[in-house]
Amino acid sequence: MSKSFVLHGHFYQPPREDPWWISVSRQDSAYPNHDWNERIYWQCYLPNASARIFNREGKIADIVNNYAYINFDFGPTLLLWLREHHPRFLELIQQADKRSLELNNGHGNAIAQPYNHMIMPLANDRDKDTQLFWGLKFFEHIFKRPSEGLWLPEAACNYATLEHLHRYGIKYIILSPHQADMTRKIGKKYWQDVSGGSIDVSVPYRIFLDKDRTKHIDCFFYQGELSHAISFQHIMHSAQNCAERIVPFYGEGSSFLSIATDGETFGHHHPFSEMCLAYLMKHELPYKGIECFNFGRYLKEHPVEHEVEIKNGDNGLGTAWSCSHGVKRWYDDCGCKIGYRPGWHQRWRKPLREAFDWLRDEIDRIFIQEGSKIFKDPWSARNDFINIIIEPTDRAAEIFKNSHLINPEHAGCGFKLLEMEHMRMLYYTSCAWFFDEISGLEATQNMKYASRAIQLAREITGMDLEQEFLNRLSLAPSNIEEFKDGRGVYEKLIKPDLRGWNDYISSYLVYEHFFKESGRFYRFDMNKENEQKITQGQEKIELGLIRAKDIYLNEEVKKIYVILDKEQSLPVCFLREYDQAVYEELQGLFQNGVWMSDRSNLNEMLSKFFSNPPYGIESIHHDEQEKIVESMFSDKKENIFNMLERIWDENLPLMEEYRSVGLMLPSEMHFLGASILNN
């Protein structure tokens, strides 16, 4: 085959985990799926690992793992979610990468990405370093090999970022043709201006990083017009038509072409296009004499003969593939947006970035001040914290303590400091600024991470950063009158979700009361002790102790609990800190049957021991609320649908009459039938 072709898929979703639970809550906008990660998994990620090719009779002729034929990267935070919820899928992309090593002379299709899609040119040096360390470490954890290349979030790039990539041994990156400024053949004197996007994308380029030309990173520029057509012009409905669009882009004498697009294009943005991709890469392009490569192999087999200088952008901050104003989309109202809403603006972007930057500096100050007392080297400890994120176990925690702690007794505070830093990096995830409104899912998610970082800082030092943070958010105007500004968004959408130990434990106790599931509950190990129960008719009271351990923070608490389950009402839970004398007094009252015999004074007795109000179903984690209500409804649901089916059967002759005379079924009966079928 005389021609080579590389298609790169950038697979990524922003981290969606609730920072207090480390779990993705239900997102109604993703209905009928639980959340957007789940929805896109079934529409895109899994179908691309098992893409069907049909024969002329409409029967499945082949099932193709597309990841074995395309260059690709997966966001590490997305891979963490996939590992938890769909571990079999990780096996499929691991198998694809191993297969690609065989097909490409030892060069794998998978490449790495910085940890949480932070815009690297806007990050400070410490964050650039940790983002790369975490992203590369997690890549090696999944694919069991180092990454040759790196996908930069939003392809955002400047020379300062490339310095960090070179330090970590990255061989190549992928950029948009509009990010190039000048090119020339290596060793030649004169440069050619390609700043208008006219760069020859049929060859790789070398970016030199120093005057001595000893440091460099290689770069591929994807074919912009073709990449845009695949992403936005729906050409992936036919492999033959797509191939016919690709072939003319091989100019006279050129033998290489690459395109890059969001991986979600194949199946999520364009339903079923993963099937077109499978046939295109495995059959249609080879039939036309075009071999599917990956970038690593092409770079090995074709020495780089040209060099490029990339655009500096405003203030040396560089450029990106999705902003025509450098990287302003992520710190200013540059005009880039998703849709057209008359009167809407993005003036909130700059003050949101500035509020986060202020909070970053305050949190880092706490991290250094407190961390210097706990860690041998705070920044080295922060980098190695990825090992706890990858494997939150006692074993990993012990290894970490032995490597980084001055005194193991300070482990609890140390892990809190590191989780605080983790949260404050997550709030820089790029999607917060990409969309059009500060109250959107992405911006509010980043504010949740900021709120969690503030909470941890308060627990560590007693210092409250929230008020000044809110003052700065008030400078970020919302397009929606209800919120007014970023402060309104934070107070209405973020603060109600703030959680603590009592919320975690009460959610578990109420849930366990229904489902009798012990042990792991989200990020916590829960263990009940000394359970004592009294039942009188339909009423029950339970007294006991509970130990809860946060497996991420290596922190443990012990509390006294009471669960009250009255007839004709839902159970409620009472919690207080453990105190031996108080617990013995409660036990005495409990064992003497006072609580059952003196029901009129029960609430008064409980309020004496438990100062906090009781926790009921309305105050526990949303997903547990849903499971409990569904469980309570399940028996009644069966009776309801039995009744509906009887109504249907009784009216069937009348509905047949409607059909026989050509009339539409009455809408009420149509909905009735649909409800029965759905059930």
PDB file of N, CA, C and O in Angstrom, residues 10-50:
ATOM      1  N   HIS A  10     -10.464  11.476  20.188  1.00  0.00           N
ATOM      2  CA  HIS A  10     -10.253  12.023  21.539  1.00  0.00           C
ATOM      3  C   HIS A  10     -11.505  11.713  22.363  1.00  0.00           C
ATOM      4  O   HIS A  10     -12.539  12.365  22.211  1.00  0.00           O
ATOM      5  N   PHE A  11     -11.405  10.685  23.217  1.00  0.00           N
ATOM      6  CA  PHE A  11     -12.547  10.236  24.018  1.00  0.00           C
ATOM      7  C   PHE A  11     -12.452  10.852  25.411  1.00  0.00           C
ATOM      8  O   PHE A  11     -11.481  10.617  26.141  1.00  0.00           O
ATOM      9  N   TYR A  12     -13.470  11.613  25.761  1.00  0.00           N
ATOM     10  CA  TYR A  12     -13.368  12.348  27.022  1.00  0.00           C
ATOM     11  C   TYR A  12     -14.747  12.797  27.493  1.00  0.00           C
ATOM     12  O   TYR A  12     -15.610  13.162  26.692  1.00  0.00           O
ATOM     13  N   GLN A  13     -14.951  12.739  28.797  1.00  0.00           N
ATOM     14  CA  GLN A  13     -16.077  13.380  29.468  1.00  0.00           C
ATOM     15  C   GLN A  13     -15.529  14.076  30.706  1.00  0.00           C
ATOM     16  O   GLN A  13     -14.600  13.566  31.346  1.00  0.00           O
ATOM     17  N   PRO A  14     -16.090  15.223  31.080  1.00  0.00           N
ATOM     18  CA  PRO A  14     -15.595  15.873  32.299  1.00  0.00           C
ATOM     19  C   PRO A  14     -15.899  15.015  33.520  1.00  0.00           C
ATOM     20  O   PRO A  14     -16.868  14.241  33.516  1.00  0.00           O
ATOM     21  N   PRO A  15     -15.091  15.117  34.580  1.00  0.00           N
ATOM     22  CA  PRO A  15     -15.421  14.389  35.811  1.00  0.00           C
ATOM     23  C   PRO A  15     -16.771  14.859  36.342  1.00  0.00           C
ATOM     24  O   PRO A  15     -17.012  16.060  36.468  1.00  0.00           O
ATOM     25  N   ARG A  16     -17.671  13.926  36.612  1.00  0.00           N
ATOM     26  CA  ARG A  16     -19.033  14.266  37.035  1.00  0.00           C
ATOM     27  C   ARG A  16     -19.332  13.813  38.458  1.00  0.00           C
ATOM     28  O   ARG A  16     -20.457  13.940  38.937  1.00  0.00           O
ATOM     29  N   GLU A  17     -18.338  13.258  39.139  1.00  0.00           N
ATOM     30  CA  GLU A  17     -18.577  12.715  40.477  1.00  0.00           C
ATOM     31  C   GLU A  17     -18.915  13.824  41.478  1.00  0.00           C
ATOM     32  O   GLU A  17     -18.278  14.879  41.485  1.00  0.00           O
ATOM     33  N   ASP A  18     -19.911  13.564  42.297  1.00  0.00           N
ATOM     34  CA  ASP A  18     -20.182  14.425  43.442  1.00  0.00           C
ATOM     35  C   ASP A  18     -18.960  14.331  44.352  1.00  0.00           C
ATOM     36  O   ASP A  18     -18.577  13.240  44.782  1.00  0.00           O
ATOM     37  N   PRO A  19     -18.304  15.458  44.672  1.00  0.00           N
ATOM     38  CA  PRO A  19     -17.037  15.372  45.410  1.00  0.00           C
ATOM     39  C   PRO A  19     -17.177  14.876  46.842  1.00  0.00           C
ATOM     40  O   PRO A  19     -16.185  14.478  47.447  1.00  0.00           O
ATOM     41  N   TRP A  20     -18.399  14.876  47.373  1.00  0.00           N
ATOM     42  CA  TRP A  20     -18.586  14.383  48.740  1.00  0.00           C
ATOM     43  C   TRP A  20     -18.808  12.878  48.764  1.00  0.00           C
ATOM     44  O   TRP A  20     -18.528  12.228  49.756  1.00  0.00           O
ATOM     45  N   TRP A  21     -19.299  12.335  47.660  1.00  0.00           N
ATOM     46  CA  TRP A  21     -19.584  10.900  47.605  1.00  0.00           C
ATOM     47  C   TRP A  21     -18.622  10.150  46.685  1.00  0.00           C
ATOM     48  O   TRP A  21     -18.534   8.929  46.751  1.00  0.00           O
ATOM     49  N   ILE A  22     -17.927  10.887  45.809  1.00  0.00           N
ATOM     50  CA  ILE A  22     -17.105  10.281  44.747  1.00  0.00           C
ATOM     51  C   ILE A  22     -17.980   9.319  43.943  1.00  0.00           C
ATOM     52  O   ILE A  22     -17.658   8.151  43.702  1.00  0.00           O
ATOM     53  N   SER A  23     -19.132   9.818  43.537  1.00  0.00           N
ATOM     54  CA  SER A  23     -20.086   9.034  42.764  1.00  0.00           C
ATOM     55  C   SER A  23     -20.898   9.998  41.905  1.00  0.00           C
ATOM     56  O   SER A  23     -21.192  11.119  42.327  1.00  0.00           O
ATOM     57  N   VAL A  24     -21.261   9.555  40.705  1.00  0.00           N
ATOM     58  CA  VAL A  24     -22.059  10.389  39.814  1.00  0.00           C
ATOM     59  C   VAL A  24     -23.524  10.256  40.200  1.00  0.00           C
ATOM     60  O   VAL A  24     -24.075   9.152  40.205  1.00  0.00           O
ATOM     61  N   SER A  25     -24.151  11.377  40.530  1.00  0.00           N
ATOM     62  CA  SER A  25     -25.572  11.372  40.868  1.00  0.00           C
ATOM     63  C   SER A  25     -26.406  11.351  39.590  1.00  0.00           C
ATOM     64  O   SER A  25     -25.919  11.653  38.499  1.00  0.00           O
ATOM     65  N   ARG A  26     -27.682  11.016  39.750  1.00  0.00           N
ATOM     66  CA  ARG A  26     -28.582  10.988  38.598  1.00  0.00           C
ATOM     67  C   ARG A  26     -28.636  12.367  37.947  1.00  0.00           C
ATOM     68  O   ARG A  26     -28.732  13.388  38.619  1.00  0.00           O
ATOM     69  N   GLN A  27     -28.564  12.363  36.594  1.00  0.00           N
ATOM     70  CA  GLN A  27     -28.696  13.601  35.822  1.00  0.00           C
ATOM     71  C   GLN A  27     -29.927  13.458  34.932  1.00  0.00           C
ATOM     72  O   GLN A  27     -29.938  12.674  33.983  1.00  0.00           O
ATOM     73  N   ASP A  28     -30.971  14.193  35.269  1.00  0.00           N
ATOM     74  CA  ASP A  28     -32.246  14.046  34.564  1.00  0.00           C
ATOM     75  C   ASP A  28     -32.122  14.345  33.075  1.00  0.00           C
ATOM     76  O   ASP A  28     -32.859  13.779  32.260  1.00  0.00           O
ATOM     77  N   SER A  29     -31.191  15.234  32.703  1.00  0.00           N
ATOM     78  CA  SER A  29     -31.037  15.577  31.288  1.00  0.00           C
ATOM     79  C   SER A  29     -30.506  14.409  30.467  1.00  0.00           C
ATOM     80  O   SER A  29     -30.555  14.440  29.236  1.00  0.00           O
ATOM     81  N   ALA A  30     -29.986  13.377  31.129  1.00  0.00           N
ATOM     82  CA  ALA A  30     -29.462  12.197  30.421  1.00  0.00           C
ATOM     83  C   ALA A  30     -30.499  11.083  30.300  1.00  0.00           C
ATOM     84  O   ALA A  30     -30.182  10.004  29.809  1.00  0.00           O
ATOM     85  N   TYR A  31     -31.727  11.337  30.769  1.00  0.00           N
ATOM     86  CA  TYR A  31     -32.789  10.316  30.711  1.00  0.00           C
ATOM     87  C   TYR A  31     -32.893   9.733  29.308  1.00  0.00           C
ATOM     88  O   TYR A  31     -32.766  10.463  28.332  1.00  0.00           O
ATOM     89  N   PRO A  32     -33.097   8.428  29.142  1.00  0.00           N
ATOM     90  CA  PRO A  32     -33.465   7.444  30.174  1.00  0.00           C
ATOM     91  C   PRO A  32     -32.288   6.839  30.938  1.00  0.00           C
ATOM     92  O   PRO A  32     -32.496   5.963  31.774  1.00  0.00           O
ATOM     93  N   ASN A  33     -31.066   7.276  30.666  1.00  0.00           N
ATOM     94  CA  ASN A  33     -29.921   6.752  31.406  1.00  0.00           C
ATOM     95  C   ASN A  33     -29.760   7.484  32.736  1.00  0.00           C
ATOM     96  O   ASN A  33     -30.321   8.560  32.935  1.00  0.00           O
ATOM     97  N   HIS A  34     -28.974   6.910  33.621  1.00  0.00           N
ATOM     98  CA  HIS A  34     -28.764   7.493  34.945  1.00  0.00           C
ATOM     99  C   HIS A  34     -28.024   8.817  34.869  1.00  0.00           C
ATOM    100  O   HIS A  34     -28.324   9.777  35.579  1.00  0.00           O
ATOM    101  N   ASP A  35     -27.035   8.898  33.967  1.00  0.00           N
ATOM    102  CA  ASP A  35     -26.208  10.098  33.856  1.00  0.00           C
ATOM    103  C   ASP A  35     -25.585  10.116  32.459  1.00  0.00           C
ATOM    104  O   ASP A  35     -25.718   9.169  31.684  1.00  0.00           O
ATOM    105  N   TRP A  36     -24.891  11.205  32.147  1.00  0.00           N
ATOM    106  CA  TRP A  36     -24.336  11.360  30.800  1.00  0.00           C
ATOM    107  C   TRP A  36     -23.196  10.389  30.526  1.00  0.00           C
ATOM    108  O   TRP A  36     -23.024   9.921  29.390  1.00  0.00           O
ATOM    109  N   ASN A  37     -22.409  10.052  31.523  1.00  0.00           N
ATOM    110  CA  ASN A  37     -21.376   9.037  31.305  1.00  0.00           C
ATOM    111  C   ASN A  37     -22.006   7.729  30.851  1.00  0.00           C
ATOM    112  O   ASN A  37     -21.539   7.079  29.908  1.00  0.00           O
ATOM    113  N   GLU A  38     -23.073   7.336  31.546  1.00  0.00           N
ATOM    114  CA  GLU A  38     -23.748   6.071  31.235  1.00  0.00           C
ATOM    115  C   GLU A  38     -24.354   6.118  29.834  1.00  0.00           C
ATOM    116  O   GLU A  38     -24.256   5.163  29.052  1.00  0.00           O
ATOM    117  N   ARG A  39     -24.983   7.230  29.528  1.00  0.00           N
ATOM    118  CA  ARG A  39     -25.628   7.355  28.214  1.00  0.00           C
ATOM    119  C   ARG A  39     -24.608   7.251  27.083  1.00  0.00           C
ATOM    120  O   ARG A  39     -24.816   6.535  26.096  1.00  0.00           O
ATOM    121  N   ILE A  40     -23.493   7.969  27.227  1.00  0.00           N
ATOM    122  CA  ILE A  40     -22.497   7.975  26.151  1.00  0.00           C
ATOM    123  C   ILE A  40     -21.753   6.645  26.093  1.00  0.00           C
ATOM    124  O   ILE A  40     -21.317   6.214  25.021  1.00  0.00           O
ATOM    125  N   TYR A  41     -21.644   5.974  27.236  1.00  0.00           N
ATOM    126  CA  TYR A  41     -21.037   4.640  27.214  1.00  0.00           C
ATOM    127  C   TYR A  41     -21.811   3.720  26.282  1.00  0.00           C
ATOM    128  O   TYR A  41     -21.216   3.021  25.437  1.00  0.00           O
ATOM    129  N   TRP A  42     -23.143   3.690  26.423  1.00  0.00           N
ATOM    130  CA  TRP A  42     -23.954   2.771  25.621  1.00  0.00           C
ATOM    131  C   TRP A  42     -24.076   3.236  24.175  1.00  0.00           C
ATOM    132  O   TRP A  42     -24.269   2.421  23.267  1.00  0.00           O
ATOM    133  N   GLN A  43     -23.981   4.550  23.936  1.00  0.00           N
ATOM    134  CA  GLN A  43     -24.112   5.054  22.571  1.00  0.00           C
ATOM    135  C   GLN A  43     -22.793   5.037  21.804  1.00  0.00           C
ATOM    136  O   GLN A  43     -22.802   4.969  20.577  1.00  0.00           O
ATOM    137  N   CYS A  44     -21.670   5.123  22.532  1.00  0.00           N
ATOM    138  CA  CYS A  44     -20.391   5.333  21.837  1.00  0.00           C
ATOM    139  C   CYS A  44     -19.284   4.391  22.281  1.00  0.00           C
ATOM    140  O   CYS A  44     -18.739   3.644  21.463  1.00  0.00           O
ATOM    141  N   TYR A  45     -18.920   4.423  23.566  1.00  0.00           N
ATOM    142  CA  TYR A  45     -17.701   3.735  23.993  1.00  0.00           C
ATOM    143  C   TYR A  45     -17.799   2.228  23.761  1.00  0.00           C
ATOM    144  O   TYR A  45     -16.909   1.631  23.157  1.00  0.00           O
ATOM    145  N   LEU A  46     -18.883   1.613  24.235  1.00  0.00           N
ATOM    146  CA  LEU A  46     -19.045   0.173  24.023  1.00  0.00           C
ATOM    147  C   LEU A  46     -19.272  -0.176  22.551  1.00  0.00           C
ATOM    148  O   LEU A  46     -18.632  -1.105  22.043  1.00  0.00           O
ATOM    149  N   PRO A  47     -20.165   0.530  21.827  1.00  0.00           N
ATOM    150  CA  PRO A  47     -20.353   0.187  20.408  1.00  0.00           C
ATOM    151  C   PRO A  47     -19.063   0.223  19.593  1.00  0.00           C
ATOM    152  O   PRO A  47     -18.891  -0.573  18.670  1.00  0.00           O
ATOM    153  N   ASN A  48     -18.140   1.128  19.920  1.00  0.00           N
ATOM    154  CA  ASN A  48     -16.887   1.176  19.168  1.00  0.00           C
ATOM    155  C   ASN A  48     -15.969   0.009  19.499  1.00  0.00           C
ATOM    156  O   ASN A  48     -15.041  -0.276  18.737  1.00  0.00           O
ATOM    157  N   ALA A  49     -16.196  -0.654  20.615  1.00  0.00           N
ATOM    158  CA  ALA A  49     -15.426  -1.855  20.939  1.00  0.00           C
ATOM    159  C   ALA A  49     -16.055  -3.101  20.336  1.00  0.00           C
ATOM    160  O   ALA A  49     -15.453  -4.181  20.365  1.00  0.00           O
ATOM    161  N   SER A  50     -17.264  -2.947  19.792  1.00  0.00           N
ATOM    162  CA  SER A  50     -17.977  -4.108  19.230  1.00  0.00           C
ATOM    163  C   SER A  50     -18.838  -3.657  18.052  1.00  0.00           C
ATOM    164  O   SER A  50     -20.050  -3.895  18.015  1.00  0.00           O
TER     165      SER A  50
END
